[in-house]
């Protein structure tokens, strides 16, 4: 009985922490901070290059960009359009998934 209660409490705490993590990552995601920083803008340009049919393995924007992240952002940009949310949502989603992935380790 006590183990069952402990497992139920663990799951409840896990869900609450995951919801809290999601809230802090998604709250005003498109508007805070206002505008785009240099890296976000560079990744957005690289994603637009991909969507325009100009795939590359290296972008010279901002001293160089490796290819994985612009391709991830290109998928998000294709879904949401060229808006700040499309640039920031993949990182927020990976952050939320990371919080969920840590729970089995505890």
PDB file of N, CA and C in Angstrom:
ATOM      1  N   UNK A   1       0.825  -1.199   0.000  1.00  0.00           N
ATOM      2  CA  UNK A   1       0.000   0.000   0.000  1.00  0.00           C
ATOM      3  C   UNK A   1       0.866   1.259   0.000  1.00  0.00           C
ATOM      4  N   UNK A   2       1.905   1.254   0.820  1.00  0.00           N
ATOM      5  CA  UNK A   2       2.763   2.423   0.915  1.00  0.00           C
ATOM      6  C   UNK A   2       3.554   2.636  -0.375  1.00  0.00           C
ATOM      7  N   UNK A   3       4.010   1.539  -1.006  1.00  0.00           N
ATOM      8  CA  UNK A   3       4.725   1.660  -2.278  1.00  0.00           C
ATOM      9  C   UNK A   3       3.815   2.224  -3.363  1.00  0.00           C
ATOM     10  N   UNK A   4       2.571   1.782  -3.367  1.00  0.00           N
ATOM     11  CA  UNK A   4       1.619   2.272  -4.362  1.00  0.00           C
ATOM     12  C   UNK A   4       1.379   3.769  -4.187  1.00  0.00           C
ATOM     13  N   UNK A   5       1.283   4.217  -2.952  1.00  0.00           N
ATOM     14  CA  UNK A   5       1.107   5.641  -2.668  1.00  0.00           C
ATOM     15  C   UNK A   5       2.346   6.426  -3.094  1.00  0.00           C
ATOM     16  N   UNK A   6       3.522   5.868  -2.862  1.00  0.00           N
ATOM     17  CA  UNK A   6       4.764   6.531  -3.261  1.00  0.00           C
ATOM     18  C   UNK A   6       4.874   6.679  -4.765  1.00  0.00           C
ATOM     19  N   UNK A   7       4.491   5.635  -5.498  1.00  0.00           N
ATOM     20  CA  UNK A   7       4.529   5.693  -6.961  1.00  0.00           C
ATOM     21  C   UNK A   7       3.533   6.721  -7.478  1.00  0.00           C
ATOM     22  N   UNK A   8       2.356   6.755  -6.863  1.00  0.00           N
ATOM     23  CA  UNK A   8       1.348   7.728  -7.279  1.00  0.00           C
ATOM     24  C   UNK A   8       1.830   9.154  -7.009  1.00  0.00           C
ATOM     25  N   UNK A   9       2.439   9.371  -5.839  1.00  0.00           N
ATOM     26  CA  UNK A   9       2.973  10.700  -5.528  1.00  0.00           C
ATOM     27  C   UNK A   9       4.104  11.076  -6.478  1.00  0.00           C
ATOM     28  N   UNK A  10       4.964  10.105  -6.800  1.00  0.00           N
ATOM     29  CA  UNK A  10       6.064  10.354  -7.730  1.00  0.00           C
ATOM     30  C   UNK A  10       5.523  10.795  -9.085  1.00  0.00           C
ATOM     31  N   UNK A  11       4.521  10.098  -9.576  1.00  0.00           N
ATOM     32  CA  UNK A  11       3.929  10.459 -10.870  1.00  0.00           C
ATOM     33  C   UNK A  11       3.274  11.832 -10.815  1.00  0.00           C
ATOM     34  N   UNK A  12       2.599  12.119  -9.714  1.00  0.00           N
ATOM     35  CA  UNK A  12       1.961  13.424  -9.557  1.00  0.00           C
ATOM     36  C   UNK A  12       3.008  14.532  -9.562  1.00  0.00           C
ATOM     37  N   UNK A  13       4.080  14.345  -8.806  1.00  0.00           N
ATOM     38  CA  UNK A  13       5.146  15.349  -8.770  1.00  0.00           C
ATOM     39  C   UNK A  13       5.813  15.485 -10.136  1.00  0.00           C
ATOM     40  N   UNK A  14       5.991  14.374 -10.824  1.00  0.00           N
ATOM     41  CA  UNK A  14       6.605  14.411 -12.153  1.00  0.00           C
ATOM     42  C   UNK A  14       5.745  15.224 -13.119  1.00  0.00           C
ATOM     43  N   UNK A  15       4.454  14.993 -13.094  1.00  0.00           N
ATOM     44  CA  UNK A  15       3.548  15.733 -13.982  1.00  0.00           C
ATOM     45  C   UNK A  15       3.529  17.212 -13.609  1.00  0.00           C
ATOM     46  N   UNK A  16       3.491  17.513 -12.323  1.00  0.00           N
ATOM     47  CA  UNK A  16       3.478  18.919 -11.899  1.00  0.00           C
ATOM     48  C   UNK A  16       4.762  19.634 -12.305  1.00  0.00           C
ATOM     49  N   UNK A  17       5.894  18.990 -12.123  1.00  0.00           N
ATOM     50  CA  UNK A  17       7.164  19.606 -12.508  1.00  0.00           C
ATOM     51  C   UNK A  17       7.243  19.770 -14.018  1.00  0.00           C
ATOM     52  N   UNK A  18       6.750  18.790 -14.756  1.00  0.00           N
ATOM     53  CA  UNK A  18       6.752  18.891 -16.215  1.00  0.00           C
ATOM     54  C   UNK A  18       5.849  20.035 -16.687  1.00  0.00           C
ATOM     55  N   UNK A  19       4.690  20.176 -16.075  1.00  0.00           N
ATOM     56  CA  UNK A  19       3.798  21.293 -16.425  1.00  0.00           C
ATOM     57  C   UNK A  19       4.428  22.637 -16.079  1.00  0.00           C
ATOM     58  N   UNK A  20       5.095  22.705 -14.946  1.00  0.00           N
ATOM     59  CA  UNK A  20       5.774  23.931 -14.548  1.00  0.00           C
ATOM     60  C   UNK A  20       6.909  24.262 -15.520  1.00  0.00           C
ATOM     61  N   UNK A  21       7.669  23.251 -15.911  1.00  0.00           N
ATOM     62  CA  UNK A  21       8.747  23.458 -16.887  1.00  0.00           C
ATOM     63  C   UNK A  21       8.179  23.935 -18.220  1.00  0.00           C
ATOM     64  N   UNK A  22       7.076  23.336 -18.646  1.00  0.00           N
ATOM     65  CA  UNK A  22       6.449  23.746 -19.904  1.00  0.00           C
ATOM     66  C   UNK A  22       5.952  25.187 -19.812  1.00  0.00           C
ATOM     67  N   UNK A  23       5.358  25.536 -18.685  1.00  0.00           N
ATOM     68  CA  UNK A  23       4.865  26.903 -18.516  1.00  0.00           C
ATOM     69  C   UNK A  23       6.004  27.911 -18.641  1.00  0.00           C
ATOM     70  N   UNK A  24       7.099  27.672 -17.915  1.00  0.00           N
ATOM     71  CA  UNK A  24       8.200  28.636 -17.939  1.00  0.00           C
ATOM     72  C   UNK A  24       8.905  28.681 -19.290  1.00  0.00           C
ATOM     73  N   UNK A  25       8.864  27.607 -20.053  1.00  0.00           N
ATOM     74  CA  UNK A  25       9.494  27.623 -21.369  1.00  0.00           C
ATOM     75  C   UNK A  25       8.587  28.229 -22.442  1.00  0.00           C
ATOM     76  N   UNK A  26       7.288  28.130 -22.272  1.00  0.00           N
ATOM     77  CA  UNK A  26       6.362  28.570 -23.316  1.00  0.00           C
ATOM     78  C   UNK A  26       5.701  29.917 -23.041  1.00  0.00           C
ATOM     79  N   UNK A  27       5.765  30.413 -21.806  1.00  0.00           N
ATOM     80  CA  UNK A  27       5.113  31.666 -21.446  1.00  0.00           C
ATOM     81  C   UNK A  27       5.717  32.813 -22.256  1.00  0.00           C
ATOM     82  N   UNK A  28       4.923  33.461 -23.055  1.00  0.00           N
ATOM     83  CA  UNK A  28       5.331  34.590 -23.903  1.00  0.00           C
ATOM     84  C   UNK A  28       6.524  34.240 -24.792  1.00  0.00           C
ATOM     85  N   UNK A  29       6.581  33.002 -25.242  1.00  0.00           N
ATOM     86  CA  UNK A  29       7.713  32.553 -26.059  1.00  0.00           C
ATOM     87  C   UNK A  29       7.941  33.413 -27.300  1.00  0.00           C
ATOM     88  N   UNK A  30       6.896  33.791 -28.039  1.00  0.00           N
ATOM     89  CA  UNK A  30       7.168  34.594 -29.246  1.00  0.00           C
ATOM     90  C   UNK A  30       7.566  36.040 -28.962  1.00  0.00           C
ATOM     91  N   UNK A  31       7.286  36.543 -27.761  1.00  0.00           N
ATOM     92  CA  UNK A  31       7.486  37.973 -27.515  1.00  0.00           C
ATOM     93  C   UNK A  31       8.593  38.303 -26.522  1.00  0.00           C
ATOM     94  N   UNK A  32       9.077  37.340 -25.766  1.00  0.00           N
ATOM     95  CA  UNK A  32      10.142  37.606 -24.792  1.00  0.00           C
ATOM     96  C   UNK A  32      11.365  36.789 -25.141  1.00  0.00           C
ATOM     97  N   UNK A  33      12.477  37.364 -25.335  1.00  0.00           N
ATOM     98  CA  UNK A  33      12.744  38.791 -25.406  1.00  0.00           C
ATOM     99  C   UNK A  33      12.202  39.375 -26.706  1.00  0.00           C
ATOM    100  N   UNK A  34      11.969  40.678 -26.715  1.00  0.00           N
ATOM    101  CA  UNK A  34      11.450  41.278 -27.947  1.00  0.00           C
ATOM    102  C   UNK A  34      12.510  41.221 -29.050  1.00  0.00           C
ATOM    103  N   UNK A  35      12.069  40.948 -30.240  1.00  0.00           N
ATOM    104  CA  UNK A  35      13.000  40.861 -31.362  1.00  0.00           C
ATOM    105  C   UNK A  35      13.783  39.560 -31.336  1.00  0.00           C
ATOM    106  N   UNK A  36      14.724  39.457 -32.246  1.00  0.00           N
ATOM    107  CA  UNK A  36      15.559  38.264 -32.345  1.00  0.00           C
ATOM    108  C   UNK A  36      16.997  38.625 -32.012  1.00  0.00           C
ATOM    109  N   UNK A  37      17.691  37.712 -31.335  1.00  0.00           N
ATOM    110  CA  UNK A  37      19.115  37.948 -31.139  1.00  0.00           C
ATOM    111  C   UNK A  37      19.864  37.494 -32.387  1.00  0.00           C
ATOM    112  N   UNK A  38      21.152  37.721 -32.410  1.00  0.00           N
ATOM    113  CA  UNK A  38      21.950  37.469 -33.606  1.00  0.00           C
ATOM    114  C   UNK A  38      21.902  35.998 -34.022  1.00  0.00           C
ATOM    115  N   UNK A  39      22.024  35.085 -33.055  1.00  0.00           N
ATOM    116  CA  UNK A  39      22.012  33.655 -33.377  1.00  0.00           C
ATOM    117  C   UNK A  39      20.654  33.201 -33.902  1.00  0.00           C
ATOM    118  N   UNK A  40      19.581  33.673 -33.268  1.00  0.00           N
ATOM    119  CA  UNK A  40      18.242  33.302 -33.741  1.00  0.00           C
ATOM    120  C   UNK A  40      18.019  33.776 -35.176  1.00  0.00           C
ATOM    121  N   UNK A  41      18.425  34.997 -35.446  1.00  0.00           N
ATOM    122  CA  UNK A  41      18.242  35.539 -36.794  1.00  0.00           C
ATOM    123  C   UNK A  41      19.073  34.759 -37.812  1.00  0.00           C
ATOM    124  N   UNK A  42      20.302  34.418 -37.455  1.00  0.00           N
ATOM    125  CA  UNK A  42      21.143  33.633 -38.355  1.00  0.00           C
ATOM    126  C   UNK A  42      20.568  32.260 -38.626  1.00  0.00           C
ATOM    127  N   UNK A  43      20.044  31.626 -37.580  1.00  0.00           N
ATOM    128  CA  UNK A  43      19.398  30.323 -37.770  1.00  0.00           C
ATOM    129  C   UNK A  43      18.148  30.458 -38.633  1.00  0.00           C
ATOM    130  N   UNK A  44      17.425  31.555 -38.463  1.00  0.00           N
ATOM    131  CA  UNK A  44      16.240  31.783 -39.286  1.00  0.00           C
ATOM    132  C   UNK A  44      16.585  31.971 -40.753  1.00  0.00           C
ATOM    133  N   UNK A  45      17.662  32.702 -41.025  1.00  0.00           N
ATOM    134  CA  UNK A  45      18.103  32.881 -42.415  1.00  0.00           C
ATOM    135  C   UNK A  45      18.513  31.537 -43.007  1.00  0.00           C
ATOM    136  N   UNK A  46      19.232  30.733 -42.223  1.00  0.00           N
ATOM    137  CA  UNK A  46      19.639  29.410 -42.703  1.00  0.00           C
ATOM    138  C   UNK A  46      18.417  28.532 -42.970  1.00  0.00           C
ATOM    139  N   UNK A  47      17.416  28.598 -42.092  1.00  0.00           N
ATOM    140  CA  UNK A  47      16.188  27.815 -42.291  1.00  0.00           C
ATOM    141  C   UNK A  47      15.450  28.270 -43.548  1.00  0.00           C
ATOM    142  N   UNK A  48      15.411  29.570 -43.776  1.00  0.00           N
ATOM    143  CA  UNK A  48      14.769  30.074 -44.996  1.00  0.00           C
ATOM    144  C   UNK A  48      15.535  29.639 -46.243  1.00  0.00           C
ATOM    145  N   UNK A  49      16.868  29.566 -46.148  1.00  0.00           N
ATOM    146  CA  UNK A  49      17.660  29.030 -47.268  1.00  0.00           C
ATOM    147  C   UNK A  49      17.252  27.594 -47.580  1.00  0.00           C
ATOM    148  N   UNK A  50      17.094  26.797 -46.549  1.00  0.00           N
ATOM    149  CA  UNK A  50      16.705  25.394 -46.729  1.00  0.00           C
ATOM    150  C   UNK A  50      15.340  25.315 -47.395  1.00  0.00           C
ATOM    151  N   UNK A  51      14.402  26.105 -46.903  1.00  0.00           N
ATOM    152  CA  UNK A  51      13.048  26.083 -47.464  1.00  0.00           C
ATOM    153  C   UNK A  51      13.006  26.624 -48.894  1.00  0.00           C
ATOM    154  N   UNK A  52      13.979  27.461 -49.244  1.00  0.00           N
ATOM    155  CA  UNK A  52      14.045  27.999 -50.607  1.00  0.00           C
ATOM    156  C   UNK A  52      14.770  27.046 -51.560  1.00  0.00           C
ATOM    157  N   UNK A  53      15.182  25.888 -51.053  1.00  0.00           N
ATOM    158  CA  UNK A  53      15.852  24.913 -51.908  1.00  0.00           C
ATOM    159  C   UNK A  53      17.351  25.102 -51.999  1.00  0.00           C
ATOM    160  N   UNK A  54      17.938  25.751 -51.009  1.00  0.00           N
ATOM    161  CA  UNK A  54      19.386  25.967 -50.978  1.00  0.00           C
ATOM    162  C   UNK A  54      20.004  25.262 -49.769  1.00  0.00           C
ATOM    163  N   UNK A  55      19.903  23.943 -49.696  1.00  0.00           N
ATOM    164  CA  UNK A  55      20.462  23.251 -48.531  1.00  0.00           C
ATOM    165  C   UNK A  55      21.989  23.316 -48.535  1.00  0.00           C
ATOM    166  N   UNK A  56      22.543  23.405 -47.356  1.00  0.00           N
ATOM    167  CA  UNK A  56      24.001  23.473 -47.204  1.00  0.00           C
ATOM    168  C   UNK A  56      24.416  22.618 -46.022  1.00  0.00           C
ATOM    169  N   UNK A  57      25.701  22.369 -45.950  1.00  0.00           N
ATOM    170  CA  UNK A  57      26.251  21.692 -44.780  1.00  0.00           C
ATOM    171  C   UNK A  57      26.907  22.680 -43.828  1.00  0.00           C
ATOM    172  N   UNK A  58      27.071  23.926 -44.272  1.00  0.00           N
ATOM    173  CA  UNK A  58      27.705  24.940 -43.430  1.00  0.00           C
ATOM    174  C   UNK A  58      27.222  26.305 -43.886  1.00  0.00           C
ATOM    175  N   UNK A  59      26.826  27.140 -42.945  1.00  0.00           N
ATOM    176  CA  UNK A  59      26.438  28.517 -43.244  1.00  0.00           C
ATOM    177  C   UNK A  59      27.492  29.435 -42.662  1.00  0.00           C
ATOM    178  N   UNK A  60      27.845  30.456 -43.393  1.00  0.00           N
ATOM    179  CA  UNK A  60      28.873  31.385 -42.918  1.00  0.00           C
ATOM    180  C   UNK A  60      28.292  32.499 -42.057  1.00  0.00           C
ATOM    181  N   UNK A  61      26.997  32.486 -41.836  1.00  0.00           N
ATOM    182  CA  UNK A  61      26.333  33.515 -41.036  1.00  0.00           C
ATOM    183  C   UNK A  61      26.847  33.439 -39.601  1.00  0.00           C
ATOM    184  N   UNK A  62      27.260  34.566 -39.064  1.00  0.00           N
ATOM    185  CA  UNK A  62      27.652  34.628 -37.663  1.00  0.00           C
ATOM    186  C   UNK A  62      28.859  33.778 -37.317  1.00  0.00           C
ATOM    187  N   UNK A  63      29.783  33.643 -38.219  1.00  0.00           N
ATOM    188  CA  UNK A  63      30.970  32.856 -37.929  1.00  0.00           C
ATOM    189  C   UNK A  63      30.794  31.377 -38.205  1.00  0.00           C
ATOM    190  N   UNK A  64      29.663  30.998 -38.729  1.00  0.00           N
ATOM    191  CA  UNK A  64      29.437  29.605 -39.101  1.00  0.00           C
ATOM    192  C   UNK A  64      28.320  28.959 -38.314  1.00  0.00           C
ATOM    193  N   UNK A  65      27.524  28.191 -39.004  1.00  0.00           N
ATOM    194  CA  UNK A  65      26.418  27.452 -38.381  1.00  0.00           C
ATOM    195  C   UNK A  65      26.509  26.005 -38.828  1.00  0.00           C
ATOM    196  N   UNK A  66      26.485  25.104 -37.879  1.00  0.00           N
ATOM    197  CA  UNK A  66      26.428  23.683 -38.203  1.00  0.00           C
ATOM    198  C   UNK A  66      25.032  23.353 -38.721  1.00  0.00           C
ATOM    199  N   UNK A  67      24.840  22.243 -39.445  1.00  0.00           N
ATOM    200  CA  UNK A  67      23.592  22.056 -40.187  1.00  0.00           C
ATOM    201  C   UNK A  67      22.388  21.554 -39.403  1.00  0.00           C
ATOM    202  N   UNK A  68      22.566  20.856 -38.298  1.00  0.00           N
ATOM    203  CA  UNK A  68      21.405  20.210 -37.670  1.00  0.00           C
ATOM    204  C   UNK A  68      20.342  21.212 -37.234  1.00  0.00           C
ATOM    205  N   UNK A  69      20.730  22.219 -36.499  1.00  0.00           N
ATOM    206  CA  UNK A  69      19.736  23.134 -35.937  1.00  0.00           C
ATOM    207  C   UNK A  69      18.972  23.919 -37.007  1.00  0.00           C
ATOM    208  N   UNK A  70      19.625  24.441 -38.042  1.00  0.00           N
ATOM    209  CA  UNK A  70      18.837  25.099 -39.098  1.00  0.00           C
ATOM    210  C   UNK A  70      17.828  24.173 -39.771  1.00  0.00           C
ATOM    211  N   UNK A  71      18.163  22.891 -39.904  1.00  0.00           N
ATOM    212  CA  UNK A  71      17.202  21.964 -40.504  1.00  0.00           C
ATOM    213  C   UNK A  71      16.014  21.729 -39.570  1.00  0.00           C
ATOM    214  N   UNK A  72      16.263  21.666 -38.273  1.00  0.00           N
ATOM    215  CA  UNK A  72      15.164  21.532 -37.303  1.00  0.00           C
ATOM    216  C   UNK A  72      14.271  22.767 -37.363  1.00  0.00           C
ATOM    217  N   UNK A  73      14.884  23.927 -37.405  1.00  0.00           N
ATOM    218  CA  UNK A  73      14.117  25.172 -37.462  1.00  0.00           C
ATOM    219  C   UNK A  73      13.386  25.307 -38.798  1.00  0.00           C
ATOM    220  N   UNK A  74      13.951  24.750 -39.859  1.00  0.00           N
ATOM    221  CA  UNK A  74      13.271  24.794 -41.160  1.00  0.00           C
ATOM    222  C   UNK A  74      11.948  24.042 -41.102  1.00  0.00           C
ATOM    223  N   UNK A  75      11.916  22.921 -40.393  1.00  0.00           N
ATOM    224  CA  UNK A  75      10.654  22.176 -40.238  1.00  0.00           C
ATOM    225  C   UNK A  75       9.640  23.033 -39.487  1.00  0.00           C
ATOM    226  N   UNK A  76      10.082  23.641 -38.395  1.00  0.00           N
ATOM    227  CA  UNK A  76       9.194  24.498 -37.609  1.00  0.00           C
ATOM    228  C   UNK A  76       8.721  25.705 -38.423  1.00  0.00           C
ATOM    229  N   UNK A  77       9.611  26.283 -39.206  1.00  0.00           N
ATOM    230  CA  UNK A  77       9.248  27.430 -40.037  1.00  0.00           C
ATOM    231  C   UNK A  77       8.274  27.030 -41.134  1.00  0.00           C
ATOM    232  N   UNK A  78       8.430  25.828 -41.662  1.00  0.00           N
ATOM    233  CA  UNK A  78       7.486  25.347 -42.678  1.00  0.00           C
ATOM    234  C   UNK A  78       6.090  25.175 -42.088  1.00  0.00           C
ATOM    235  N   UNK A  79       6.019  24.811 -40.817  1.00  0.00           N
ATOM    236  CA  UNK A  79       4.724  24.602 -40.161  1.00  0.00           C
ATOM    237  C   UNK A  79       4.092  25.929 -39.740  1.00  0.00           C
ATOM    238  N   UNK A  80       4.865  26.796 -39.076  1.00  0.00           N
ATOM    239  CA  UNK A  80       4.316  28.014 -38.478  1.00  0.00           C
ATOM    240  C   UNK A  80       4.526  29.271 -39.310  1.00  0.00           C
ATOM    241  N   UNK A  81       5.411  29.221 -40.287  1.00  0.00           N
ATOM    242  CA  UNK A  81       5.735  30.408 -41.061  1.00  0.00           C
ATOM    243  C   UNK A  81       6.936  31.118 -40.461  1.00  0.00           C
ATOM    244  N   UNK A  82       7.420  32.156 -41.135  1.00  0.00           N
ATOM    245  CA  UNK A  82       8.619  32.861 -40.665  1.00  0.00           C
ATOM    246  C   UNK A  82       8.310  33.850 -39.538  1.00  0.00           C
ATOM    247  N   UNK A  83       8.053  33.319 -38.367  1.00  0.00           N
ATOM    248  CA  UNK A  83       7.747  34.138 -37.191  1.00  0.00           C
ATOM    249  C   UNK A  83       8.690  33.735 -36.058  1.00  0.00           C
ATOM    250  N   UNK A  84       8.882  34.596 -35.059  1.00  0.00           N
ATOM    251  CA  UNK A  84       9.781  34.247 -33.955  1.00  0.00           C
ATOM    252  C   UNK A  84       9.408  32.944 -33.241  1.00  0.00           C
ATOM    253  N   UNK A  85       8.129  32.637 -33.147  1.00  0.00           N
ATOM    254  CA  UNK A  85       7.717  31.388 -32.502  1.00  0.00           C
ATOM    255  C   UNK A  85       8.331  30.183 -33.201  1.00  0.00           C
ATOM    256  N   UNK A  86       8.397  30.212 -34.512  1.00  0.00           N
ATOM    257  CA  UNK A  86       8.964  29.090 -35.269  1.00  0.00           C
ATOM    258  C   UNK A  86      10.443  28.900 -34.959  1.00  0.00           C
ATOM    259  N   UNK A  87      11.139  29.977 -34.636  1.00  0.00           N
ATOM    260  CA  UNK A  87      12.562  29.881 -34.315  1.00  0.00           C
ATOM    261  C   UNK A  87      12.797  29.419 -32.884  1.00  0.00           C
ATOM    262  N   UNK A  88      11.891  29.731 -31.984  1.00  0.00           N
ATOM    263  CA  UNK A  88      12.099  29.452 -30.563  1.00  0.00           C
ATOM    264  C   UNK A  88      11.427  28.178 -30.071  1.00  0.00           C
ATOM    265  N   UNK A  89      10.377  27.744 -30.746  1.00  0.00           N
ATOM    266  CA  UNK A  89       9.618  26.585 -30.275  1.00  0.00           C
ATOM    267  C   UNK A  89      10.422  25.286 -30.255  1.00  0.00           C
ATOM    268  N   UNK A  90      11.257  24.984 -31.253  1.00  0.00           N
ATOM    269  CA  UNK A  90      12.012  23.727 -31.170  1.00  0.00           C
ATOM    270  C   UNK A  90      12.904  23.642 -29.935  1.00  0.00           C
ATOM    271  N   UNK A  91      13.570  24.721 -29.578  1.00  0.00           N
ATOM    272  CA  UNK A  91      14.425  24.706 -28.388  1.00  0.00           C
ATOM    273  C   UNK A  91      13.593  24.529 -27.123  1.00  0.00           C
ATOM    274  N   UNK A  92      12.442  25.185 -27.060  1.00  0.00           N
ATOM    275  CA  UNK A  92      11.566  25.034 -25.897  1.00  0.00           C
ATOM    276  C   UNK A  92      11.043  23.605 -25.796  1.00  0.00           C
ATOM    277  N   UNK A  93      10.669  23.018 -26.923  1.00  0.00           N
ATOM    278  CA  UNK A  93      10.160  21.639 -26.916  1.00  0.00           C
ATOM    279  C   UNK A  93      11.239  20.657 -26.476  1.00  0.00           C
ATOM    280  N   UNK A  94      12.460  20.853 -26.947  1.00  0.00           N
ATOM    281  CA  UNK A  94      13.555  19.972 -26.531  1.00  0.00           C
ATOM    282  C   UNK A  94      13.841  20.153 -25.046  1.00  0.00           C
ATOM    283  N   UNK A  95      13.730  21.364 -24.544  1.00  0.00           N
ATOM    284  CA  UNK A  95      13.910  21.592 -23.110  1.00  0.00           C
ATOM    285  C   UNK A  95      12.860  20.877 -22.280  1.00  0.00           C
ATOM    286  N   UNK A  96      11.618  20.898 -22.724  1.00  0.00           N
ATOM    287  CA  UNK A  96      10.540  20.198 -22.012  1.00  0.00           C
ATOM    288  C   UNK A  96      10.770  18.693 -22.066  1.00  0.00           C
ATOM    289  N   UNK A  97      11.157  18.176 -23.225  1.00  0.00           N
ATOM    290  CA  UNK A  97      11.441  16.742 -23.347  1.00  0.00           C
ATOM    291  C   UNK A  97      12.631  16.327 -22.485  1.00  0.00           C
ATOM    292  N   UNK A  98      13.599  17.211 -22.324  1.00  0.00           N
ATOM    293  CA  UNK A  98      14.739  16.914 -21.465  1.00  0.00           C
ATOM    294  C   UNK A  98      14.305  16.777 -20.015  1.00  0.00           C
ATOM    295  N   UNK A  99      13.426  17.651 -19.565  1.00  0.00           N
ATOM    296  CA  UNK A  99      12.899  17.536 -18.200  1.00  0.00           C
ATOM    297  C   UNK A  99      12.181  16.204 -18.034  1.00  0.00           C
ATOM    298  N   UNK A 100      11.390  15.803 -19.027  1.00  0.00           N
ATOM    299  CA  UNK A 100      10.684  14.521 -18.959  1.00  0.00           C
ATOM    300  C   UNK A 100      11.662  13.351 -18.970  1.00  0.00           C
ATOM    301  N   UNK A 101      12.746  13.467 -19.713  1.00  0.00           N
ATOM    302  CA  UNK A 101      13.718  12.375 -19.801  1.00  0.00           C
ATOM    303  C   UNK A 101      14.526  12.201 -18.523  1.00  0.00           C
ATOM    304  N   UNK A 102      14.619  13.234 -17.712  1.00  0.00           N
ATOM    305  CA  UNK A 102      15.399  13.154 -16.479  1.00  0.00           C
ATOM    306  C   UNK A 102      14.661  12.372 -15.392  1.00  0.00           C
ATOM    307  N   UNK A 103      13.341  12.354 -15.414  1.00  0.00           N
ATOM    308  CA  UNK A 103      12.583  11.709 -14.340  1.00  0.00           C
ATOM    309  C   UNK A 103      12.905  10.236 -14.142  1.00  0.00           C
ATOM    310  N   UNK A 104      13.085   9.430 -15.174  1.00  0.00           N
ATOM    311  CA  UNK A 104      13.455   8.027 -14.919  1.00  0.00           C
ATOM    312  C   UNK A 104      14.815   7.875 -14.239  1.00  0.00           C
ATOM    313  N   UNK A 105      15.646   8.896 -14.293  1.00  0.00           N
ATOM    314  CA  UNK A 105      16.961   8.828 -13.657  1.00  0.00           C
ATOM    315  C   UNK A 105      16.906   9.108 -12.163  1.00  0.00           C
ATOM    316  N   UNK A 106      15.797   9.653 -11.709  1.00  0.00           N
ATOM    317  CA  UNK A 106      15.668  10.020 -10.290  1.00  0.00           C
ATOM    318  C   UNK A 106      15.158   8.838  -9.493  1.00  0.00           C
TER     319      UNK A 106
END
